[in-house]
Structures are given as C-alpha cells and as structure tokens.
Coordinates of C-alpha atoms and ligand atoms in Angstrom, one line a residue:
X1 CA 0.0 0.0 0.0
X2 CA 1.4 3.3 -0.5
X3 CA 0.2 7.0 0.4
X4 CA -2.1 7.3 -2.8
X5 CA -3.5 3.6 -3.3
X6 CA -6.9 4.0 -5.0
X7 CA -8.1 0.2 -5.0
X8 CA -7.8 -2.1 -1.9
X9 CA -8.1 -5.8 -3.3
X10 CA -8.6 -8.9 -1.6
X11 CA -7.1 -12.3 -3.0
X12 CA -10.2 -14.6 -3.2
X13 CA -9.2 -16.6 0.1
X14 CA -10.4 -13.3 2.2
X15 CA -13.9 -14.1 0.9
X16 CA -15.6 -14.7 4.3
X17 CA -16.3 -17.8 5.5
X18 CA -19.1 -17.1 7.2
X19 CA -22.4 -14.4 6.9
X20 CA -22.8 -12.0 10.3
X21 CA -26.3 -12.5 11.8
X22 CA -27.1 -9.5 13.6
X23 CA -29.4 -10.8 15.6
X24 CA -26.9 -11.9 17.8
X25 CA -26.1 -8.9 18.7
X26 CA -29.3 -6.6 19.0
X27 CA -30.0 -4.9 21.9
X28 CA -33.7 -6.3 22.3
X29 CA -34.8 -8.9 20.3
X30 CA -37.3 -7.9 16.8
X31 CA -41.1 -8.6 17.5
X32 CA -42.4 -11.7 15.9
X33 CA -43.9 -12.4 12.6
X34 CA -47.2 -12.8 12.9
X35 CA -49.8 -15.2 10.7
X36 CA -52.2 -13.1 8.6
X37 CA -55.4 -14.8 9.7
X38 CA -54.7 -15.9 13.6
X39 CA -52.3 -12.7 14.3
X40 CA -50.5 -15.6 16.3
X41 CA -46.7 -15.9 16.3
X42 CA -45.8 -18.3 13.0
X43 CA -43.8 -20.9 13.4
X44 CA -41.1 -22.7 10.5
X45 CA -43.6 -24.7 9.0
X46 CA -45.6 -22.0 8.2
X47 CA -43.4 -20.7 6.2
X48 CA -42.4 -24.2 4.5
X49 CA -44.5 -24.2 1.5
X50 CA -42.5 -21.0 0.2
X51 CA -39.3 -21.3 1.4
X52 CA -36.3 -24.4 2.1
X53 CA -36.2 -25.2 5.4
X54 CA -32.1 -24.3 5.6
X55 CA -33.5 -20.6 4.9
X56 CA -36.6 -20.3 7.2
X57 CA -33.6 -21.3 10.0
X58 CA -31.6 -18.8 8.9
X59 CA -34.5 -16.9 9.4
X60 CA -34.7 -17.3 12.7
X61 CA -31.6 -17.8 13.9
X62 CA -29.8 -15.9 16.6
X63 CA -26.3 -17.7 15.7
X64 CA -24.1 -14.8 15.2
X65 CA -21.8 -16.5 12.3
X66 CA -23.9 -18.8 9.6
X67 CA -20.8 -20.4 7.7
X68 CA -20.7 -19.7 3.8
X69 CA -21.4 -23.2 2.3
X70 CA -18.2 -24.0 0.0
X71 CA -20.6 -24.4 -3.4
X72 CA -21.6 -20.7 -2.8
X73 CA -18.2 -19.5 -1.9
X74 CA -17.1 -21.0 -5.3
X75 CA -19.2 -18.8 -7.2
X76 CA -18.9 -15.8 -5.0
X77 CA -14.9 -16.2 -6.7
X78 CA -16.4 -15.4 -9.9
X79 CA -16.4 -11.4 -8.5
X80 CA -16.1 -11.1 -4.8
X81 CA -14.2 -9.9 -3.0
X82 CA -15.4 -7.0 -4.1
X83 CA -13.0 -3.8 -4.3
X84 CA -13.0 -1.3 -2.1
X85 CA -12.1 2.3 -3.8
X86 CA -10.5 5.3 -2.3
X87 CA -12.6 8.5 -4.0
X88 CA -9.5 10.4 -4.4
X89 CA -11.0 12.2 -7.4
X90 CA -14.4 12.5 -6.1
X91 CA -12.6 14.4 -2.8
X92 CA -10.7 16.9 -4.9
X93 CA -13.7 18.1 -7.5
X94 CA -15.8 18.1 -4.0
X95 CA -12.9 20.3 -2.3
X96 CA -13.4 17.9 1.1
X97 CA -10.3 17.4 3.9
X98 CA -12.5 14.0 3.6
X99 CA -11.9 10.4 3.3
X100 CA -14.4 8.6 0.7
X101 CA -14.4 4.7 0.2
X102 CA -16.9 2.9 -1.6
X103 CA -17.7 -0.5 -2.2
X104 CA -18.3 -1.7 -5.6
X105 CA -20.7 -4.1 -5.9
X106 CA -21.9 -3.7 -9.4
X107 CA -18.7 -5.8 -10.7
X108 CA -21.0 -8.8 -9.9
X109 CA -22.4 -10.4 -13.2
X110 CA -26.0 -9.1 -13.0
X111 CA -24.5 -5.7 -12.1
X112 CA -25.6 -5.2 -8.8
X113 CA -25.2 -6.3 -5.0
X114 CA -28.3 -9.0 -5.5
X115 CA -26.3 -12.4 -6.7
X116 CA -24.8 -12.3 -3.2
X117 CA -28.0 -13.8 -1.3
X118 CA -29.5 -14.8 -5.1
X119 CA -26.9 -17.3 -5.3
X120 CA -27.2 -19.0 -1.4
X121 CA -30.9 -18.9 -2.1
X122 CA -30.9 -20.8 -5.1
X123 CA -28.2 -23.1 -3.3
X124 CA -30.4 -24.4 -0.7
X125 CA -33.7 -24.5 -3.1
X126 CA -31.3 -26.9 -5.1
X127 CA -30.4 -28.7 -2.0
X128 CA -33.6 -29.2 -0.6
X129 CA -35.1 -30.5 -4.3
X130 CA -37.3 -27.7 -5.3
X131 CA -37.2 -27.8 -9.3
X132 CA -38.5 -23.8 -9.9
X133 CA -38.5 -20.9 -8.4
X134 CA -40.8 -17.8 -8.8
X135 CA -39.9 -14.0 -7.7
X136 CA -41.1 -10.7 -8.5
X137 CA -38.6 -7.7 -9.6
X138 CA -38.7 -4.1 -10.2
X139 CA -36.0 -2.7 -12.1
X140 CA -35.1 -6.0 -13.1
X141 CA -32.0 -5.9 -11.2
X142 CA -33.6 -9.1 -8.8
X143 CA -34.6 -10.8 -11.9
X144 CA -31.4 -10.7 -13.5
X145 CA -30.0 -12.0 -10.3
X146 CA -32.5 -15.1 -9.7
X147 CA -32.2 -16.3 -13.0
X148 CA -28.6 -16.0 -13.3
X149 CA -28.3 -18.0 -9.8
X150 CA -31.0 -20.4 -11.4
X151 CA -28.9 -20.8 -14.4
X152 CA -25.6 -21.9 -12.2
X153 CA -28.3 -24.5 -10.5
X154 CA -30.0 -25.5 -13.2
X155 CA -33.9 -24.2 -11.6
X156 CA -36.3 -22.9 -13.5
X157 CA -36.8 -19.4 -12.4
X158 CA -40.0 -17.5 -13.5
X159 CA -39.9 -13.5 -12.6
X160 CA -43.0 -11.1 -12.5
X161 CA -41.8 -7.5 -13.6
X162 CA -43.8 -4.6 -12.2
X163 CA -44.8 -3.1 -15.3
X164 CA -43.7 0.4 -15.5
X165 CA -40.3 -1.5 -15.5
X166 CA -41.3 -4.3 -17.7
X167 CA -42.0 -1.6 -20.2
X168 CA -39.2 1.0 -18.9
X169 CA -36.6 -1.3 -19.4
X170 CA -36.4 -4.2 -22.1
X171 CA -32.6 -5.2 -21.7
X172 CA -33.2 -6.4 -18.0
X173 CA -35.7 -8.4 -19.4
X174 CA -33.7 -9.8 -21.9
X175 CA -30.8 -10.3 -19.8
X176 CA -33.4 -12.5 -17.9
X177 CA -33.8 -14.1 -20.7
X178 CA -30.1 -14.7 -21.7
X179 CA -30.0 -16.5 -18.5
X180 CA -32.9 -18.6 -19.4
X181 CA -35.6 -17.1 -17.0
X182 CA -39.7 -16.1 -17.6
X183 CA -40.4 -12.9 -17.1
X184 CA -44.3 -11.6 -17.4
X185 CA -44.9 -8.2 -17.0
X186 CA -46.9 -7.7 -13.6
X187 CA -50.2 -7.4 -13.0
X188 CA -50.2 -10.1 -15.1
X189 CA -53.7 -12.8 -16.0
X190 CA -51.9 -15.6 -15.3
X191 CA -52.7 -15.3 -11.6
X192 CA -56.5 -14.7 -9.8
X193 CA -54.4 -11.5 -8.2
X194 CA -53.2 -10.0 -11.1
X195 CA -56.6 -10.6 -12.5
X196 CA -58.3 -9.2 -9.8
X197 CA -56.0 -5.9 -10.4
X198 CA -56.1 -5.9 -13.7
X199 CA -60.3 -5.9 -13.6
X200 CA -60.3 -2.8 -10.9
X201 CA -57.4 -1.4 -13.1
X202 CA -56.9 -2.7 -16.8
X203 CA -53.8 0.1 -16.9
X204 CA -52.5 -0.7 -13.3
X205 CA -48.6 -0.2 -13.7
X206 CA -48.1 -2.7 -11.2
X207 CA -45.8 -2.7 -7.9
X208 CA -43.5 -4.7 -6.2
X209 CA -46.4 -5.4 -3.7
X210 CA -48.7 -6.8 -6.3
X211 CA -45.7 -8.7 -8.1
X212 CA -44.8 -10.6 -5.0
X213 CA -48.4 -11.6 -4.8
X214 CA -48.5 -13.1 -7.8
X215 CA -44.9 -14.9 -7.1
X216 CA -46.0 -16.2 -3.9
X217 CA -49.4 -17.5 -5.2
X218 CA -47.7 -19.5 -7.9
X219 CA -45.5 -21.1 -5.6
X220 CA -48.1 -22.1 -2.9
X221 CA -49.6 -23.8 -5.7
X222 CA -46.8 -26.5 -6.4
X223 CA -44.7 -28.2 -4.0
X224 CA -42.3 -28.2 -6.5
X225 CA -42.1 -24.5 -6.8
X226 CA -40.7 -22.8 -4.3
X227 CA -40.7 -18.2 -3.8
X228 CA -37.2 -15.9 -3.3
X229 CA -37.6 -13.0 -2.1
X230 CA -34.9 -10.5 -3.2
X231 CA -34.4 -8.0 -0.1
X232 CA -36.5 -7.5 2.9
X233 CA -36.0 -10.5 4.9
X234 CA -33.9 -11.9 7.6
X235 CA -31.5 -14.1 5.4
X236 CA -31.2 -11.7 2.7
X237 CA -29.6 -9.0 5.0
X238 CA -28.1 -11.7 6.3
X239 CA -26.3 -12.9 3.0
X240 CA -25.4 -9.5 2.1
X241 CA -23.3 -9.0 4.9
X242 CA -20.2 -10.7 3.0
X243 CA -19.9 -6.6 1.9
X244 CA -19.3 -5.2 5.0
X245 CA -17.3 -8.0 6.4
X246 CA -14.9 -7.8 3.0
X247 CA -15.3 -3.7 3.7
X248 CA -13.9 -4.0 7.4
X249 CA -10.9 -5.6 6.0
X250 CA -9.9 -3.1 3.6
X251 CA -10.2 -0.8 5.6
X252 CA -7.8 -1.8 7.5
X253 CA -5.4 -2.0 4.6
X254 CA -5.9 1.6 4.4
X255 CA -5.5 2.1 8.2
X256 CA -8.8 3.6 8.2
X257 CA -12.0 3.1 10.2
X258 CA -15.2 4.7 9.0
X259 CA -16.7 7.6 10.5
X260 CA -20.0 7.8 8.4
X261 CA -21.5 4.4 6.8
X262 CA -23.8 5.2 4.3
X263 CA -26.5 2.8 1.9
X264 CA -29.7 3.6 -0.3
X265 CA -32.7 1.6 1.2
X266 CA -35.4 0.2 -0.7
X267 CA -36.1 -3.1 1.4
X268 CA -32.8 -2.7 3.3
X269 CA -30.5 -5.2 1.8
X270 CA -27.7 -3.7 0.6
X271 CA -27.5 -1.1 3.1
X272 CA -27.7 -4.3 5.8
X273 CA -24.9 -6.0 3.7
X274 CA -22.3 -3.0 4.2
X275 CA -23.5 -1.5 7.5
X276 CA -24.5 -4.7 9.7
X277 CA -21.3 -5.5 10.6
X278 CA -20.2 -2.2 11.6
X279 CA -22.9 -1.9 13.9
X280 CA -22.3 -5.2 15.3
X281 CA -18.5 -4.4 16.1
X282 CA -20.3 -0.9 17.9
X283 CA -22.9 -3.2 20.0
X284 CA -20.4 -5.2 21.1
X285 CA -18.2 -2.7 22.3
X286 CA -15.3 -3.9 19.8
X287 CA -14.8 -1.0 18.0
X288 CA -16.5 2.9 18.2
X289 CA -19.9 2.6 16.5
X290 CA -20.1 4.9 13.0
X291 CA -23.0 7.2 12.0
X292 CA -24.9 4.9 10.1
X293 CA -27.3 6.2 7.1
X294 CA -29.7 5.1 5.2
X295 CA -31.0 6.6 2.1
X296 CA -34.4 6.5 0.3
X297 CA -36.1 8.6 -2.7
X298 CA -38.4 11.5 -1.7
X299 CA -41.0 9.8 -3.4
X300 CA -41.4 6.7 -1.6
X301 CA -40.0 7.5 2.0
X302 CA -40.6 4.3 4.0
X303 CA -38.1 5.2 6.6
X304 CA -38.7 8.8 7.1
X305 CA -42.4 9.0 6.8
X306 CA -43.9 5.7 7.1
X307 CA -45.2 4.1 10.1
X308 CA -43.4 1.6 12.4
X309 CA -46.2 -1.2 12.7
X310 CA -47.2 -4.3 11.6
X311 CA -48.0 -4.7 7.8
X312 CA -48.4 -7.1 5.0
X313 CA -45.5 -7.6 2.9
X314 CA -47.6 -7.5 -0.4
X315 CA -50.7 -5.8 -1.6
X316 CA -52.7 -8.8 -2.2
X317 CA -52.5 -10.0 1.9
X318 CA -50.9 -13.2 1.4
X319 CA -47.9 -12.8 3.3
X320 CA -47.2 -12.9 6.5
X321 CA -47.6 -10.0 9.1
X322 CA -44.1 -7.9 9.8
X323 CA -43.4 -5.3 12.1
X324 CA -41.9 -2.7 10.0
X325 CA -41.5 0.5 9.0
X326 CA -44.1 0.9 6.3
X327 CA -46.5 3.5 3.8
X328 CA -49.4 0.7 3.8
X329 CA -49.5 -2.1 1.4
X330 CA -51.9 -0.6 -0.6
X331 CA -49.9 2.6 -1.3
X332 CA -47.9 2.7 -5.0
X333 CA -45.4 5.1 -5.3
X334 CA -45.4 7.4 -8.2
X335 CA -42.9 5.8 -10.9
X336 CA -39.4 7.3 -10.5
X337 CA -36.5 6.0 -12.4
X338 CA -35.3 3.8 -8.9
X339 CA -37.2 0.9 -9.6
X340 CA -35.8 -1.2 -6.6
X341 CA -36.3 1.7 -4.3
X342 CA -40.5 1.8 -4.6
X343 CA -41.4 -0.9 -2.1
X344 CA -44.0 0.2 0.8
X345 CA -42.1 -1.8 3.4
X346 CA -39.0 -2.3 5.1
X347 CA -36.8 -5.3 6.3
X348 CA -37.7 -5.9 10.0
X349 CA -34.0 -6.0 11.1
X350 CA -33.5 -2.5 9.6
X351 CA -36.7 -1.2 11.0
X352 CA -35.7 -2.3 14.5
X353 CA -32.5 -0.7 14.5
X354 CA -34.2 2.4 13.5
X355 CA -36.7 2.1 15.8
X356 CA -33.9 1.5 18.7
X357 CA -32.1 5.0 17.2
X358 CA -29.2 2.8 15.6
X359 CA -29.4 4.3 12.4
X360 CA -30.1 7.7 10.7
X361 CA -32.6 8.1 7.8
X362 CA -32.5 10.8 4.7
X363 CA -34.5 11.0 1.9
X364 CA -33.6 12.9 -1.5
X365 CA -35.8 13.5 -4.7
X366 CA -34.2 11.9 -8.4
X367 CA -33.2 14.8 -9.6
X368 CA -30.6 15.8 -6.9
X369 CA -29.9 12.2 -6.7
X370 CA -28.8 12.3 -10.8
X371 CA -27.1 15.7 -10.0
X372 CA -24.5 13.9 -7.6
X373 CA -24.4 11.0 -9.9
X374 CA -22.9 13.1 -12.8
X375 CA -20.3 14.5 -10.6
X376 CA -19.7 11.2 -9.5
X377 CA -19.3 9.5 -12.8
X378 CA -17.3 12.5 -14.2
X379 CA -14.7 11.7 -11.5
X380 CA -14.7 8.6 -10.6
X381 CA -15.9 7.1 -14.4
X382 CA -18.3 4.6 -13.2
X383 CA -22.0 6.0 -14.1
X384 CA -24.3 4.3 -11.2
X385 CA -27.7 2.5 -11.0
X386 CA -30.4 4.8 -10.0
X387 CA -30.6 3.1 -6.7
X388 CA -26.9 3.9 -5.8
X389 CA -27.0 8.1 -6.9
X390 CA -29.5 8.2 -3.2
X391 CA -25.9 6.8 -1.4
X392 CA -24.0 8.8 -3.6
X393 CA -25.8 11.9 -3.2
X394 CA -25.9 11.1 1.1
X395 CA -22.0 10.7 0.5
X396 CA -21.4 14.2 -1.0
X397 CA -23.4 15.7 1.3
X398 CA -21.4 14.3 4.1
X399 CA -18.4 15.5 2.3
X400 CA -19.6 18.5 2.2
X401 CA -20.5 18.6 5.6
X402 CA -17.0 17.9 6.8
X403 CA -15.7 20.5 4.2
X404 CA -17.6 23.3 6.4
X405 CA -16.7 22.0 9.6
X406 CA -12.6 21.6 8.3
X407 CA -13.1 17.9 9.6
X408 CA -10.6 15.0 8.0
X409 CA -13.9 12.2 8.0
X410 CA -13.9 8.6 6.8
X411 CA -16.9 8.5 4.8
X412 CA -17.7 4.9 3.7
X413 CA -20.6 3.9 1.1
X414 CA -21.8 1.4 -0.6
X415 CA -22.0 1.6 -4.4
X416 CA -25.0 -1.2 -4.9
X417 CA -25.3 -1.4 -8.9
X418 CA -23.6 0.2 -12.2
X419 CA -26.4 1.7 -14.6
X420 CA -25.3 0.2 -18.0
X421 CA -29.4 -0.9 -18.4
X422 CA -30.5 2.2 -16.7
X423 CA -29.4 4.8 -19.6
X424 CA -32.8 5.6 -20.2
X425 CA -33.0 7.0 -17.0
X426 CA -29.8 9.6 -17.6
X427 CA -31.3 10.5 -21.5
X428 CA -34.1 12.1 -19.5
X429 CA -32.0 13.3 -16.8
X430 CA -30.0 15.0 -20.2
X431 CA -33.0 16.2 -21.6
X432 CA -34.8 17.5 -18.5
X433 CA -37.8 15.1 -18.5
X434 CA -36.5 13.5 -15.4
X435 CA -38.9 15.2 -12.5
X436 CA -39.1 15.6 -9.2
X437 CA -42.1 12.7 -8.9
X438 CA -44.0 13.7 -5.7
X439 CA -46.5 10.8 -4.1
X440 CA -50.2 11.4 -3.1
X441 CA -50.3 13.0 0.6
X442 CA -54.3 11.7 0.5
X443 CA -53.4 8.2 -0.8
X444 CA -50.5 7.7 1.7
X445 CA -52.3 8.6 4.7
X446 CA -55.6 6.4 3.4
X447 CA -52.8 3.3 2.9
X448 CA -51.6 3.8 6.7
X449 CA -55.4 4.4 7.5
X450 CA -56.1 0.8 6.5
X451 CA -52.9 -0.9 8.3
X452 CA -54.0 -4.4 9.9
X453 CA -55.2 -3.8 13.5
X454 CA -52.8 -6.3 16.0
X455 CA -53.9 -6.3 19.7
Ligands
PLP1 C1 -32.5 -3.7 -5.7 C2 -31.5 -2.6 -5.6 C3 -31.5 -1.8 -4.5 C4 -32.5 -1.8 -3.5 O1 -32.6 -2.9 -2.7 P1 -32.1 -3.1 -1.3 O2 -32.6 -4.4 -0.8 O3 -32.6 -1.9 -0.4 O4 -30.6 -3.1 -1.4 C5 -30.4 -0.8 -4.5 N1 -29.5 -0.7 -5.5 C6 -29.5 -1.6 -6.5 C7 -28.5 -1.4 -7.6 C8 -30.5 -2.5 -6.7 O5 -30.5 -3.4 -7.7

C-alpha cells in the first residue's frame, strides 16, 4: 500500500467464511412475525410451503456466524471480494479534507449487489429439491440475479416484472432471458391477483407489492415451486453482509475506520450488507460505532415518513404479518426512475434498529440524486444505478458537511449497482424530463389508515 492507493483488493481466500447475523447482537430482540389470519406468532412450517427449510432457520436464527457453504463461496470467486475504492477524485472536485471509500458491488455479473444472497438462495432450493422458483422484480435488477443464480443450478426461475419496469426497461428483461428465465410483466392474467388488479385497473402499472403476490401464489400452488424473495427478509440482510465484512478488511489495509457508513434503502438489503457489521462491532463494544445512514427517494419515503407497525408484505395479503416500518401495502409510489427503491415496506431487522435510534434516515428526490451521480461519474468514471445516486448523493453531502466543519472524515458507502441498463433514465435526466415525482399525501395517509389492526 502506499500513500495514494486508490483500490484495496482482496485475494479470493479473504472471501468470508461465514455471513454476520445481527441478531446476535441486537439490543432487544425484533417482534415476531405474525400469521395473517390468527395474528398468532408463525412458526417454521408455516413458512415451508414458500421457502427451504435451511433458509426459514436462517431466518430465525440468533447464531451470530452462519458459515458460507463451499458451493456458494465458489461462485462468489467469480467477482467477490469485491474492491474497495479510495474516491481520491471524487474528494478533490468536492474540495473535502474528507476520506471517501466505496464499495463496488456492481462488478458482480448481473451488475448489482443481489447475486450475493441470489446465489445461497438458489443453493439451498437446489439442496432441498425444489425444481422452480418464482420472484417478483422491479427494475429487473432481482430478476437478473435469480435467474442467473438459477442458471448456475439448473432451476427454472419465473420473474414477475412490475410493469412500468417491464415496459421502462427491455434489456433487463432480456438479460433474464439470456440467463434462461420467464419474465411476465406484472399485474399479469396468469394469476387470480393479477386478474383481480387488472379488472379494478386494466392500466394498473403494477408494484413490487402486487408482483410478490403473484410470485408467492404461484408457488403455494406446487410443492415443486418454491418463492425468493430478493431483499427484505432476515437471510437476505443476512447474505449480504459478505460486503461489510470484505469492507472492514480493507479498511484496515488503508488504516482507516469509518466515521459515516452510508446505503440507499429500498427493502434494506444492501444497506444491511455493508453497514450490519459495523454496527455489530459498535454493540459489542469492539470497535467505536459509525454514523450509520440510510438513504431512500423523496417519493417513496418508507423510513422517514412511514409508520413503524405491523404490515403485510404485499398488496394482495398473502404474506405474513411484519413489524416494520411501512406506507401501507396498498400505497404505489409514483414511478421514478429507482425501480428497486419503490417498495412500501422495510426489512424488520432494519426497521428495529431504527426504531432503537441505531441508524439515521434521509431522503432525497431523483433529480438531486442524478445531479450527484454526474459528478460522480465525471470523477470517478463509473456511471451508477439509480438506486446507488441516493448513497451517492448522502455521501457528498457528508463531504460537504465535513468541508464546512474543516473535519478530515472517513466517509464509507456502498456503491449497490452500475447503470449500464439504466441509460434511459440519464437521457431524460440529459434532456430534462426527469422530474421531481412527488406521491399522493391523500393516498399515503388512506394506505396507513387501512394498516391491519394487531392487539
Ligand atoms: C434492488 C437494488 C437496490 C435496493 O434494494 P435493497 O434491498 O434496499 O438493497 C439498491 N440498489 C440496486 C443497484 C438494486 O438493484
């Protein structure tokens, strides 16, 4: 290493060797899931007809290291560890005494953090003999992931876009395709809930709550089929923790320890994967405890205006009941260009610690969020998913912050996806079409009107 190092690598032995579980660590323990119909505490087998077993325990588990299984670490060699940059260029065109590091995570095949718990998840599906797998996807970031993880298992992977996406964005679908995946644009009639939607709505441009309806009833259907979920729950946060952990360890290559930890949030899972362990090392009293910050769009603020109750992961009621910060399962954002960041919910573990004041939340509108993107790509030459600009944008303010205050910060981020399929999105940011979208202030409050009552 020498004074102006830029990349911190990791030879592929320092992939880790096991995932961080969090809820090891947690100062009081999250509130239980809840059945839809009894309001009762579920139990694994509930859960059994959608998921492997090997993942409703990881579910559940309060084991703080879940070891990697080798088949999964052999794939992960295909681009993790992950690199760790030093913004040197991004902290001299910002003018800022501070530190930036970012993760990359969109040198992963699909482009984005996702094949890090899409690959375990199709692992133990595999394992346990399910033969197909059905999911839902926004952006088509999820999708992509899925059906490339299917392809290295050899599952049959069927993905229900939400439509604005579907119709937004073609080359995720065919990317889907490449990897030998379904995808049907969402609300779709091959489903009684998408038909349902589609007879109250024959233009409905769908939503990740709707297309996880559709996903899940599919699978219920066929014990053969099984349901992935691509953020949100327990194991996903859990599997993306192989960020942080690989993050931590650069860090120490640059003999640095981050201030500031910052991640967009749209169900929580990449913002879990780089921040989890940090907070971990601060609850235990191992090392002092960041800022930690996560990031969502104006236009579909789950952490900063939502409600911290129980709620139904999808709009059609099939899913269990999760205690989470939440807009109502019946709200549907506006459609910005941050497809993976329009989901009414929020993962439980993230909730919690934001309920327990373990983590900050800011929210930013698109067109700021492009703003910081352009400065980012114009220095640092990777242009970003419109997921990643929110943690990008987060991160100069930060820098900024620090440039005020004369303070020498280590600001550390996590840069989820690249935006090579997203360029549709940066045409209208070029030609000024890209607006502000602003949700409905009467629709959100009737969504958290009609939250499920728990006693
Ligand atoms: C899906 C996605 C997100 C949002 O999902 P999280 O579970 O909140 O991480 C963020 N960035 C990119 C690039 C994505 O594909």
């Amino acid at each position: 290493m020498t004074d102006n190092t830029i990349k911190y690598q990791l030879d592929e032995e320092h992939i880790p060797k096991a995932w961080y579980n969090i809820q090891a660590d947690m100062p009081t323990p999250t509130p239980p899931v809840l059945h839809p119909g009894t309001k009762q505490p579920i139990g694994p087998d509930d859960l059994s007809p959608l998921f492997p077993m090997s993942l409703i325990m990881q579910e559940v588990s309060t084991e703080r290291e879940i070891e990697i299984p080798q088949p999964v670490r052999e794939i992960y060699r295909m681009w993790r560890p992950t690199p760790l940059i030093r913004a040197r260029a991004l902290e001299k065109a910002l003018g800022t005494p501070a530190k930036i590091f970012y993760k990359n995570e969109g040198v992963s095949p699909a482009g984005s953090h996702k094949p890090n718990t899409a690959i375990p998840q199709a692992f133990y599906n595999k394992e346990a003999g399910v033969k197909r797998l059905t999911t839902e996807t926004g952006a088509g970031q999820w999708g992509a992931s899925l059906a490339l993880a299917g392809a290295m298992f050899g599952l049959d992977v069927t993905v229900y876009q939400v439509r604005v996406s579907f119709d937004q964005k073609p080359y995720r679908r065919a990317l889907m395709e490449t990897y030998g995946a379904r995808c049907l644009p969402s609300p779709s009639d091959t489903t009684a809930f998408g038909r349902h939607v589609l007879a109250t709505r024959p233009d409905h441009p769908g939503s990740l709550g709707i297309a996880i309806s559709e996903a899940v009833e599919i699978a219920v259907q066929d014990p053969e089929t099984k349901y992935a979920l691509g953020s949100v729950l327990n194991h996903v946060m859990l599997h993306q923790t192989v960020i942080g952990q690989e993050a931590m360890e650069q860090l120490v290559m640059a003999d640095a320890w981050p201030d500031v930890v910052i991640g967009c949030a749209g169900g929580g899972s990449n913002f879990a994967g780089i921040s989890f362990p940090f907070i971990g090392k601060g609850l235990r009293g191992e090392a002092k405890k960041p800022r930690i910050i996560a990031v969502e769009p104006a236009a579909c603020p789950t952490l900063t205006r939502g409600t911290y109750a129980y709620d139904f992961g999808d709009t059609g009621h099939l899913t269990p009941l999760v205690k989470m910060y939440t807009l109502g399962s019946n709200f549907t954002p506006p459609g910005f260009h941050s497809g993976g960041l329009r989901y009414h919910g929020m993962s439980a573990l993230v909730s919690h610690l934001k309920e327990l004041g373990e983590i900050e939340a800011v929210a930013y509108q698109q067109r700021a969020c492009f703003d910081a993107a352009v400065t980012f790509a114009r220095a640092e030459g990777i242009v970003p998913a419109p997921e990643s600009t929110h943690a990008i944008k987060a991160a100069i303010e930060e820098a900024l912050r620090c440039k005020r205050e004369g303070k020498a910060e280590t600001i550390l981020f996590n840069l989820s996806g690249h935006g090579h399929f997203d360029m549709g999105a940066y045409i209208d940011y070029f030609s000024g079409r890209l607006v502000d979208a602003s949700y409905d202030e009467g629709e959100l409050a009737a969504a958290l009107a009609d939250l499920p009552a728990v006693g």
